[in-house]
Structures are given as structure tokens and as C-alpha cells.
Amino acid sequence: PPHAMRLARIGATTRRVCAHPRARVRIGATAPSGAHDAHDAHERAPMRRRKHQHQQQKIVAPSPWIGLERWRALAIDGRRRWGALDGAHEPNDAVEGDVNVMREMGERAASEASCVASAARHIVATADPRAKAAMSHGVYKALLRGELEIVREGWDGAREMPAKPARPTEPRLVPPKEVPSPKTSPLGRVAHVMHNLAHIELNAIDLAWDTIGRYASLRGALPDQFFIDFAHVADDESRHLLWCLQRLDELGVRYGDMVAHDVLWEGAEATANDPLARLAVVPCMQEARGLDAGPRLAERLVGFGDPRSAAIVRRISDEEVGHVAVGATWFRTVCAALDEKTL
């Protein structure tokens, strides 16, 4: 079908990234001319002897993370706040009021959308972080309830999706070298960490929805589960963002009190025309780094004397495992769709 042919034509960027002279597996491409010259005679001879075995071997993608199906089956997580303050009492009416406002905002976003892809466009084009989080939660709930179709006929993600997400006037975006270190941060070490994490989670919401909206026209070549998975990721990230914003409020800081960089979205721009490259760069590289960094960051926060912030970071890091698994699973799946003869 046309959409499958289109999917098969968009692997060029990823092939350039993934190709390597010593690679045993290639993404829909043969080895470049001269690539095997890098192998010495000792390595080439066994390769020739194994040629027949390779021809007979069926190409099977590695098994996905064992917890992926459990992650997919999780009930909708409505926790928008991170517990009660230690040793203090939060007025229940104020907390409930905020929750109700956000719930109404999310429900309105879902009811006004013509499909999940159009909701994705609206969310990415929304500047306010809390509104973005509320809308993400509402649209994901509507999708699981069967109230929204993935995409309407005639949707063109490349034309419909914004080139950049809307952002609040602050923080000011600067080159990464101009972002202060924790030692020189005007916010203090703990607030500095939580501000950076809030910025990451805000970008993660937009990256997930952009992946849905930009590639929704490939529905059919990509199954509905692809879009459901990334809507689930966006919902998780919206919860993480609200936890970080809440903690900043508790520390007497607001998001935007310190500069930030735009490196994460640069990865989205570089992969806008290639879903395979998007899967390789965003979940399999950018998010995967957090699996190692998160626990170390939590320990640093404990050392700073802030176990509450450390607990938030630790929980976020644990939940990112599912997001990396989603990216890795769909990367393998799309590789198989591009070309089964990858050896």
C-alpha cells in the first residue's frame, strides 16, 4: 500500500547514522563500498565460511523488555501531585481546586479535538506548561476510552505540526555552555536540578506528541499501538512535569527563573522526516541517558539534604524504563518493516 511504500523510503537518514564497517546488522542497506576492507584476512575468512549459515538464518528482532506489556496494561495514573508536604498541611480545597481546573482543561482539549493527531498539534502549540500537562492527560484518557480516533482522513503531519513547540516567555533559551552549573546557579543546587528536570519533562511531552502528530499519516504502516504507546509516554511525562513544577513551588522558585537550552528539540528537528531516526535519537539515546543519570542524581540530592526531591527524581527515573522500552521496541519493528534482509 502507498503508506507502506512511503515508510520504506524514509530510512536513508537512519542508514547513514547506523551504518558502520563492522556492523553485522544493517537497516535496509548493504555494506558501503570498501566497508569490508576494514576487516583483516583473519576476520574475513570466518565471515565467508558462515555465509551459508547467515543465508539460512531467519532474521528475528531481539525480544522487547519483559515489562512492556505490563506497562501498557497499567491503569490511567491520575496522580497529579507528589504527596503531602512533610510536617506541613496543604489546604485540601486549594489542592482540589487546582486538580479540578486541570481536569476540566484536559476534558475540554479532548472534546474539541477532531482526532488524536489534531490534539497533538494543539498540545505542542500550547505554551503554558501546566496547560500542556493537563491537556496531555485528558487526551490520553479520551483515547483509551475510545472517544478519539488516531487520525482523520487527509492529515499531513509534516504540514500540520508546528516546526517548534510553543514556549512560555521564560526561561530564555541559550546555548548549552551558557546554562550555569549547579555550583554557580542562581537558584541553589536543589532548585537548579529540579528546574533542569522540569525543562526536560516539558520537552519530553512535546517530543511524544510531535511523534504522534507528525507520523500519524503513516497509520496503517504503523499500527495503532504505536500511537497509543506514545500517548501513554506523553501522559507519564505530563505527570513528571507537574511533580517538578510542584517541587519548584515548594522551594520558592518558578520555572523560568533560570536560563535553559534547546538541545532536546534540536533532536526532534533533525529527525522530523524520518520516524526511524526519531526512534533512535529520542527514546533510545536522549531518554536512555536518564536511566543511568537518574539514580546518581537522586543520590546527589540526598547528599544535598533533600530526600523529597530525591524521591521524585528516583520515581521519574524508574518510570523512564518503559519509555526507553517503547522506543527500542518500535525501532526494531520499523527496521523489520523497512527490510527483513538486514544481514
Coordinates of C-alpha atoms in Angstrom, one line a residue:
P1 CA 0.0 0.0 0.0
P2 CA 1.1 3.6 -0.6
H3 CA 1.8 4.3 3.1
A4 CA 3.9 1.2 3.4
M5 CA 5.9 2.3 0.3
R6 CA 6.4 5.7 1.9
L7 CA 7.6 4.2 5.1
A8 CA 10.1 2.1 3.1
R9 CA 11.6 5.3 1.5
I10 CA 12.4 7.2 4.7
G11 CA 15.2 5.1 6.1
A12 CA 18.0 6.9 4.4
T13 CA 18.9 9.2 7.3
T14 CA 19.0 6.4 9.8
R15 CA 21.1 4.2 7.5
R16 CA 23.7 6.9 7.4
V17 CA 23.7 7.1 11.2
C18 CA 23.6 3.4 11.9
A19 CA 25.9 2.1 9.1
H20 CA 29.4 1.1 10.3
P21 CA 32.0 -1.0 8.5
R22 CA 32.0 -3.7 11.2
A23 CA 28.2 -3.8 11.7
R24 CA 26.7 -7.3 11.3
V25 CA 23.2 -5.8 11.0
R26 CA 22.2 -3.0 8.7
I27 CA 19.0 -1.1 8.5
G28 CA 17.7 -1.8 5.0
A29 CA 21.1 -1.3 3.3
T30 CA 24.0 -3.3 2.0
A31 CA 27.6 -2.6 3.2
P32 CA 29.1 0.5 1.6
S33 CA 31.8 0.1 -1.0
G34 CA 35.1 -0.7 0.7
A35 CA 33.5 -1.3 4.1
H36 CA 34.8 -4.8 4.5
D37 CA 38.4 -3.5 3.8
A38 CA 38.5 -2.6 7.4
H39 CA 38.4 -6.3 8.3
D40 CA 41.7 -8.2 8.2
A41 CA 42.1 -11.5 6.5
H42 CA 41.6 -13.4 9.7
E43 CA 38.2 -11.8 10.2
R44 CA 37.0 -12.1 6.6
A45 CA 37.6 -15.8 6.2
P46 CA 35.2 -16.9 9.0
M47 CA 32.7 -14.5 7.5
R48 CA 32.9 -16.4 4.2
R49 CA 32.6 -19.7 5.9
R50 CA 29.4 -18.5 7.7
K51 CA 27.8 -17.1 4.6
H52 CA 25.6 -20.1 4.0
Q53 CA 24.6 -20.1 7.7
H54 CA 23.6 -16.4 7.5
Q55 CA 21.5 -17.1 4.4
Q56 CA 19.6 -19.8 6.2
Q57 CA 19.1 -17.8 9.4
K58 CA 15.8 -16.2 10.0
I59 CA 16.0 -12.5 11.0
V60 CA 14.3 -12.1 14.4
A61 CA 14.4 -8.9 16.3
P62 CA 15.5 -9.1 19.9
S63 CA 12.7 -9.7 22.4
P64 CA 11.2 -6.5 23.9
W65 CA 11.6 -5.5 27.5
I66 CA 9.7 -8.1 29.6
G67 CA 7.7 -5.5 31.4
L68 CA 6.4 -3.7 28.3
E69 CA 3.0 -5.4 28.3
R70 CA 2.6 -4.7 32.0
W71 CA 3.4 -1.1 31.3
R72 CA 0.8 -1.0 28.5
A73 CA -1.8 -2.5 30.8
L74 CA -1.3 0.0 33.6
A75 CA -4.5 1.8 34.7
I76 CA -4.6 5.6 33.9
D77 CA -2.5 7.3 36.6
G78 CA -4.3 10.3 38.0
R79 CA -1.6 11.4 40.5
R80 CA -1.0 15.0 39.6
R81 CA 0.7 16.0 42.8
W82 CA 3.5 14.4 44.8
G83 CA 2.0 13.6 48.2
A84 CA 1.7 16.0 51.2
L85 CA 4.4 18.2 52.4
D86 CA 6.4 16.7 55.2
G87 CA 5.5 18.4 58.5
A88 CA 3.1 20.8 56.9
H89 CA -0.6 20.8 55.9
E90 CA -1.8 21.8 52.5
P91 CA -5.3 23.2 52.3
N92 CA -7.4 20.5 50.6
D93 CA -9.7 23.0 49.0
A94 CA -6.8 24.7 47.2
V95 CA -5.4 21.4 46.0
E96 CA -8.7 20.1 44.9
G97 CA -9.4 23.3 43.1
D98 CA -6.2 23.1 41.1
V99 CA -6.9 19.5 40.2
N100 CA -10.5 20.2 39.1
V101 CA -9.3 23.1 36.9
M102 CA -6.7 20.9 35.2
R103 CA -9.2 18.1 34.8
E104 CA -11.7 20.4 33.1
M105 CA -8.9 21.8 30.9
G106 CA -7.9 18.3 29.8
E107 CA -11.5 17.2 29.1
R108 CA -12.1 20.3 27.0
A109 CA -9.0 19.7 25.0
A110 CA -10.2 16.1 24.2
S111 CA -13.7 17.2 23.4
E112 CA -12.6 19.9 21.0
A113 CA -10.1 17.7 19.1
S114 CA -11.2 16.0 15.8
C115 CA -8.6 13.2 16.4
V116 CA -5.6 12.4 18.5
A117 CA -3.3 13.9 15.8
S118 CA -5.1 17.2 15.9
A119 CA -5.0 17.2 19.7
A120 CA -1.2 16.5 19.5
R121 CA -0.8 19.7 17.3
H122 CA -2.8 21.7 19.8
I123 CA -0.8 20.5 22.8
V124 CA 2.6 21.2 21.1
A125 CA 1.3 24.7 20.2
T126 CA 0.3 25.4 23.8
A127 CA 2.9 27.5 25.7
D128 CA 1.8 27.1 29.3
P129 CA 3.4 24.1 30.9
R130 CA 0.6 23.2 33.3
A131 CA -2.0 23.5 30.5
K132 CA 0.2 21.3 28.3
A133 CA 0.3 18.7 31.1
A134 CA -3.5 18.9 31.7
M135 CA -4.3 18.5 28.0
S136 CA -2.0 15.6 27.7
H137 CA -3.7 13.7 30.5
G138 CA -7.2 14.5 29.1
V139 CA -6.4 13.4 25.5
Y140 CA -4.8 10.2 26.7
K141 CA -7.8 9.3 28.8
A142 CA -10.1 10.0 25.8
L143 CA -8.0 7.8 23.6
L144 CA -8.2 4.9 25.9
R145 CA -11.9 5.3 26.3
G146 CA -12.3 5.1 22.5
E147 CA -13.6 8.7 22.3
L148 CA -10.9 9.8 19.8
E149 CA -9.7 8.3 16.5
I150 CA -6.0 8.3 15.9
V151 CA -6.1 10.5 12.8
R152 CA -8.6 11.9 10.4
E153 CA -8.5 11.4 6.7
G154 CA -6.2 13.8 4.8
W155 CA -4.0 14.5 7.8
D156 CA -0.5 15.6 6.7
G157 CA 1.8 15.6 9.8
A158 CA 4.7 17.4 8.1
R159 CA 2.4 20.3 7.2
E160 CA 0.1 20.3 10.2
M161 CA 2.6 20.0 13.1
P162 CA 4.5 23.1 14.3
A163 CA 8.2 23.3 13.5
K164 CA 8.8 24.3 17.1
P165 CA 6.7 23.9 20.3
A166 CA 5.2 26.9 21.9
R167 CA 7.1 28.0 25.0
P168 CA 6.5 30.5 27.8
T169 CA 8.4 33.7 27.6
E170 CA 10.7 32.3 30.3
P171 CA 13.1 30.5 30.6
R172 CA 15.2 32.2 28.0
L173 CA 16.8 29.6 25.7
V174 CA 20.6 29.9 25.4
P175 CA 23.5 27.7 24.1
P176 CA 24.2 24.8 26.5
K177 CA 27.5 26.4 27.5
E178 CA 25.7 29.4 28.9
V179 CA 23.5 27.3 31.2
P180 CA 25.0 27.7 34.7
S181 CA 26.3 24.7 36.6
P182 CA 24.8 23.7 40.0
K183 CA 27.7 25.4 41.8
T184 CA 27.1 28.7 40.0
S185 CA 23.3 28.5 39.7
P186 CA 21.3 31.5 41.0
L187 CA 18.7 29.0 42.2
G188 CA 20.8 26.9 44.6
R189 CA 21.8 23.4 43.9
V190 CA 18.5 21.5 44.6
A191 CA 16.3 24.0 42.7
H192 CA 18.8 24.0 39.9
V193 CA 18.4 20.3 39.5
M194 CA 14.6 20.4 39.6
H195 CA 14.5 23.3 37.2
N196 CA 16.6 21.4 34.7
L197 CA 14.4 18.3 35.1
A198 CA 11.2 20.3 34.6
H199 CA 12.7 21.6 31.4
I200 CA 13.5 18.1 30.2
E201 CA 10.0 16.8 31.1
L202 CA 8.4 19.7 29.2
N203 CA 10.3 18.9 26.1
A204 CA 9.5 15.2 26.6
I205 CA 5.8 15.9 26.4
D206 CA 6.2 17.8 23.2
L207 CA 8.5 15.1 21.7
A208 CA 6.0 12.4 22.4
W209 CA 3.0 14.4 20.9
D210 CA 5.1 15.5 17.9
T211 CA 6.0 11.9 17.2
I212 CA 2.2 11.1 17.2
G213 CA 1.1 14.1 15.1
R214 CA 4.0 14.1 12.7
Y215 CA 3.8 10.4 11.8
A216 CA 0.0 9.9 12.1
S217 CA -0.3 9.9 8.3
L218 CA 1.7 6.6 8.4
R219 CA -1.1 4.9 10.3
G220 CA -1.6 1.6 8.6
A221 CA 2.1 1.1 8.1
L222 CA 2.4 1.9 11.8
P223 CA -0.2 0.1 13.9
D224 CA -2.5 1.9 16.4
Q225 CA -0.4 0.6 19.3
F226 CA 2.5 2.8 18.2
F227 CA 0.4 5.9 18.7
I228 CA -1.2 4.6 21.9
D229 CA 2.2 3.9 23.4
F230 CA 3.5 7.4 22.7
A231 CA 0.3 9.0 24.1
H232 CA 1.0 6.9 27.2
V233 CA 4.5 8.2 27.3
A234 CA 3.2 11.8 27.0
D235 CA 0.8 11.2 29.9
D236 CA 3.6 9.9 32.1
E237 CA 5.8 12.9 31.2
S238 CA 2.9 15.3 32.0
R239 CA 2.8 13.8 35.5
H240 CA 6.5 14.1 35.9
L241 CA 6.4 17.7 34.8
L242 CA 3.7 18.6 37.4
W243 CA 5.7 16.9 40.1
C244 CA 8.8 19.0 39.2
L245 CA 6.8 22.2 39.0
Q246 CA 5.2 21.5 42.4
R247 CA 8.6 20.9 43.9
L248 CA 9.9 24.2 42.5
D249 CA 7.0 26.0 44.0
E250 CA 7.8 24.4 47.4
L251 CA 11.4 25.6 47.0
G252 CA 10.2 29.1 46.3
V253 CA 11.3 29.0 42.7
R254 CA 9.3 29.1 39.5
Y255 CA 10.0 27.5 36.1
G256 CA 11.7 30.2 34.1
D257 CA 13.8 31.7 36.9
M258 CA 16.9 30.3 35.2
V259 CA 18.0 30.0 31.5
A260 CA 17.7 26.7 29.7
H261 CA 18.9 25.2 26.3
D262 CA 17.1 23.8 23.3
V263 CA 19.2 20.8 22.6
L264 CA 16.4 18.2 23.1
W265 CA 14.2 19.8 20.5
E266 CA 17.1 20.0 18.1
G267 CA 17.0 16.2 18.0
A268 CA 13.3 16.4 17.0
E269 CA 14.1 18.8 14.2
A270 CA 16.9 16.7 12.9
T271 CA 14.6 13.6 12.7
A272 CA 11.4 15.3 11.5
N273 CA 11.3 13.4 8.2
D274 CA 12.4 10.0 9.4
P275 CA 10.5 8.1 12.2
L276 CA 13.2 5.5 12.4
A277 CA 15.8 8.2 13.1
R278 CA 13.4 9.8 15.6
L279 CA 13.1 6.5 17.5
A280 CA 16.8 6.0 17.5
V281 CA 17.6 9.6 18.7
V282 CA 14.9 10.4 21.2
P283 CA 13.9 7.4 23.3
C284 CA 16.9 5.2 22.5
M285 CA 19.5 7.9 23.1
Q286 CA 18.1 11.0 24.8
E287 CA 15.8 9.2 27.2
A288 CA 18.1 6.2 27.7
R289 CA 20.8 8.5 29.2
G290 CA 18.4 9.3 32.0
L291 CA 18.3 5.6 33.1
D292 CA 21.9 5.9 34.2
A293 CA 21.8 9.6 35.3
G294 CA 18.6 9.4 37.3
P295 CA 19.8 7.3 40.2
R296 CA 23.1 9.2 40.5
L297 CA 21.1 12.5 40.5
A298 CA 18.9 11.2 43.3
E299 CA 21.9 10.3 45.4
R300 CA 23.3 13.8 44.9
L301 CA 20.0 15.3 46.1
V302 CA 20.1 13.1 49.2
G303 CA 23.6 14.4 49.7
F304 CA 22.3 17.9 49.4
G305 CA 19.9 17.2 52.2
D306 CA 16.7 17.0 50.1
P307 CA 15.2 13.5 50.3
R308 CA 11.9 14.7 48.9
S309 CA 13.4 15.9 45.7
A310 CA 15.5 12.8 45.5
A311 CA 12.3 10.6 45.8
I312 CA 10.7 12.5 42.9
V313 CA 13.8 12.0 40.7
R314 CA 14.1 8.4 41.6
R315 CA 10.4 7.7 40.7
I316 CA 10.7 9.5 37.4
S317 CA 13.9 7.6 36.6
D318 CA 12.1 4.3 37.3
E319 CA 9.2 5.2 35.1
E320 CA 11.5 6.1 32.2
V321 CA 12.4 2.5 31.7
G322 CA 9.1 1.9 30.0
H323 CA 9.6 4.9 27.7
V324 CA 13.0 3.6 26.5
A325 CA 11.5 0.1 26.0
V326 CA 8.7 1.6 23.8
G327 CA 11.3 3.4 21.6
A328 CA 13.6 0.3 21.4
T329 CA 10.6 -2.0 20.6
W330 CA 9.3 0.3 17.8
F331 CA 12.7 0.9 16.4
R332 CA 13.1 -2.9 15.9
T333 CA 9.6 -3.2 14.5
V334 CA 10.2 -0.4 11.9
C335 CA 13.5 -1.8 11.0
A336 CA 11.8 -5.1 10.2
A337 CA 9.1 -3.3 8.2
L338 CA 11.8 -1.5 6.1
D339 CA 13.7 -4.6 5.1
E340 CA 13.7 -8.1 6.5
K341 CA 17.0 -8.8 4.8
T342 CA 19.2 -6.8 7.1
L343 CA 22.2 -9.0 7.3

